[in-house]
Coordinates of C-alpha atoms in Angstrom, one line a residue:
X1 CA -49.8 4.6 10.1
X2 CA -51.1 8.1 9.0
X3 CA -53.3 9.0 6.9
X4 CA -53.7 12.4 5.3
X5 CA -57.2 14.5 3.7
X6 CA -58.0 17.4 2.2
X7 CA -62.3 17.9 2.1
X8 CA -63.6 20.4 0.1
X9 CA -66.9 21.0 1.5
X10 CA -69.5 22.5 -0.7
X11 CA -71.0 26.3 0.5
X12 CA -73.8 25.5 2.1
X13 CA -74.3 28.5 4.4
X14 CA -73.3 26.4 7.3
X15 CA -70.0 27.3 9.3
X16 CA -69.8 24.5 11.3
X17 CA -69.6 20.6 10.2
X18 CA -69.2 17.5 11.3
X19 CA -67.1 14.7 9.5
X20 CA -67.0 11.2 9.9
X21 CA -63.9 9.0 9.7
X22 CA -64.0 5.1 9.5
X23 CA -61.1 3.0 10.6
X24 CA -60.3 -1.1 9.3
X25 CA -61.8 -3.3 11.8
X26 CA -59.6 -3.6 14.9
X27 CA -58.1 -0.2 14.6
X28 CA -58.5 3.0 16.4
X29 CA -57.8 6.3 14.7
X30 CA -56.7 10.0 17.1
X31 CA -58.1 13.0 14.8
X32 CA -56.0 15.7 13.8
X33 CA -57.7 18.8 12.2
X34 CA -54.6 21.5 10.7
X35 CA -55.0 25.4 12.7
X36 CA -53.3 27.5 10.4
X37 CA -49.8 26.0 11.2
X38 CA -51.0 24.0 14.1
X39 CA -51.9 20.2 14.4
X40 CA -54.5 19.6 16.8
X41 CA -56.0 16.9 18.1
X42 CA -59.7 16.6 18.3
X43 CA -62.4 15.1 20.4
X44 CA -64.1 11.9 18.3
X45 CA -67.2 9.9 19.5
X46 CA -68.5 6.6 18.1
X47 CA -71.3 6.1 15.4
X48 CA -71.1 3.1 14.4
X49 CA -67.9 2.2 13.1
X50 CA -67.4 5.4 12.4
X51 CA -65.5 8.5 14.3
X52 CA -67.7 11.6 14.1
X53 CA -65.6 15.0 14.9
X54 CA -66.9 18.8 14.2
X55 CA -65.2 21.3 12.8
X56 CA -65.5 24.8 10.9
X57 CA -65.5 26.3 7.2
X58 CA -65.3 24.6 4.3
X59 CA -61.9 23.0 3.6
X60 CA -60.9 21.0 6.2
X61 CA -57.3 19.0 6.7
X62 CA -57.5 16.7 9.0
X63 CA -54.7 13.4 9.7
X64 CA -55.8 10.0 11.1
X65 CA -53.4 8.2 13.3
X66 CA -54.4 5.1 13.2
X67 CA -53.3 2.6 16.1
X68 CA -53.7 -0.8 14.9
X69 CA -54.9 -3.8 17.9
X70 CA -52.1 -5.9 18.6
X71 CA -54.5 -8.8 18.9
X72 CA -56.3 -8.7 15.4
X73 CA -53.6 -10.9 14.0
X74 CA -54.5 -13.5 16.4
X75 CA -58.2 -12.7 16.2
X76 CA -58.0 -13.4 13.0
X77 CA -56.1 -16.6 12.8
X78 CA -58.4 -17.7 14.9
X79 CA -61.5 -17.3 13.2
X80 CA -59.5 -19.1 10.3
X81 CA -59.0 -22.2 12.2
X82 CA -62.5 -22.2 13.2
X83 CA -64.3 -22.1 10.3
X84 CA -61.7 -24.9 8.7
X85 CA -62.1 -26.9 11.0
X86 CA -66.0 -28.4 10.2
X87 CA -64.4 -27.8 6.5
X88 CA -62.0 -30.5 7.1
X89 CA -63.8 -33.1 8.8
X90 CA -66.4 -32.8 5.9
X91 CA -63.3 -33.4 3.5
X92 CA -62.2 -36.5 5.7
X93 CA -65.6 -37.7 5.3
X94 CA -65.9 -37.7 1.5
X95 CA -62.6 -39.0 1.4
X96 CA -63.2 -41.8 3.7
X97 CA -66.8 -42.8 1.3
X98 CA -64.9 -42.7 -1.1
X99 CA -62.3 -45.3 -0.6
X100 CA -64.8 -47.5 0.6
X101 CA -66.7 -47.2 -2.5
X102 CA -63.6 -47.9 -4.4
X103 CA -63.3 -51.4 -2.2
X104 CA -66.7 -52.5 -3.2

């Protein structure tokens, strides 16, 4: 999945900027920042959850490719059974006083 932005950055006096870019949990994003004609990509680091990247002037258009973890689906299914699973034996245990409160 791509995504595409166009920032308007306000003049500040500054040429250069850095802009930060937050992928969904599990996912990784590759930077590309538009060169005239020219896609290119550019170097990131980590702050965060977010991806920091520099770059010049004061409209910048810039494309995340974002590269989803094959594993978050299975991460997350997970964490799903997990926390149902004390949920349930707290439902078998209401049901269970309950039918012996019934019998008395």
């Amino acid at each position: 999945m791509t995504e595409h932005f166009l920032v308007q950055i306000p003049k500040d006096g500054e040429l250069n900027h850095q802009l930060r870019y937050q992928a969904l949990p599990g996912e990784k994003a590759d930077i590309y920042v538009k060169v005239g004609n020219d896609w290119r990509k550019v170097r990131t680091e980590e702050f965060g959850g977010y991806q920091l990247f520099d770059t010049s002037g004061n409209t910048v258009e810039f494309a995340a490719s974002v590269e989803k973890n094959p594993y978050t689906r299975y991460i997350m299914i997970g964490a799903v059974c997990a926390a149902s699973g004390p949920l349930l034996l707290v439902l078998a245990a209401f049901i269970r006083k309950k039918k012996r409160h019934r019998n008395d």
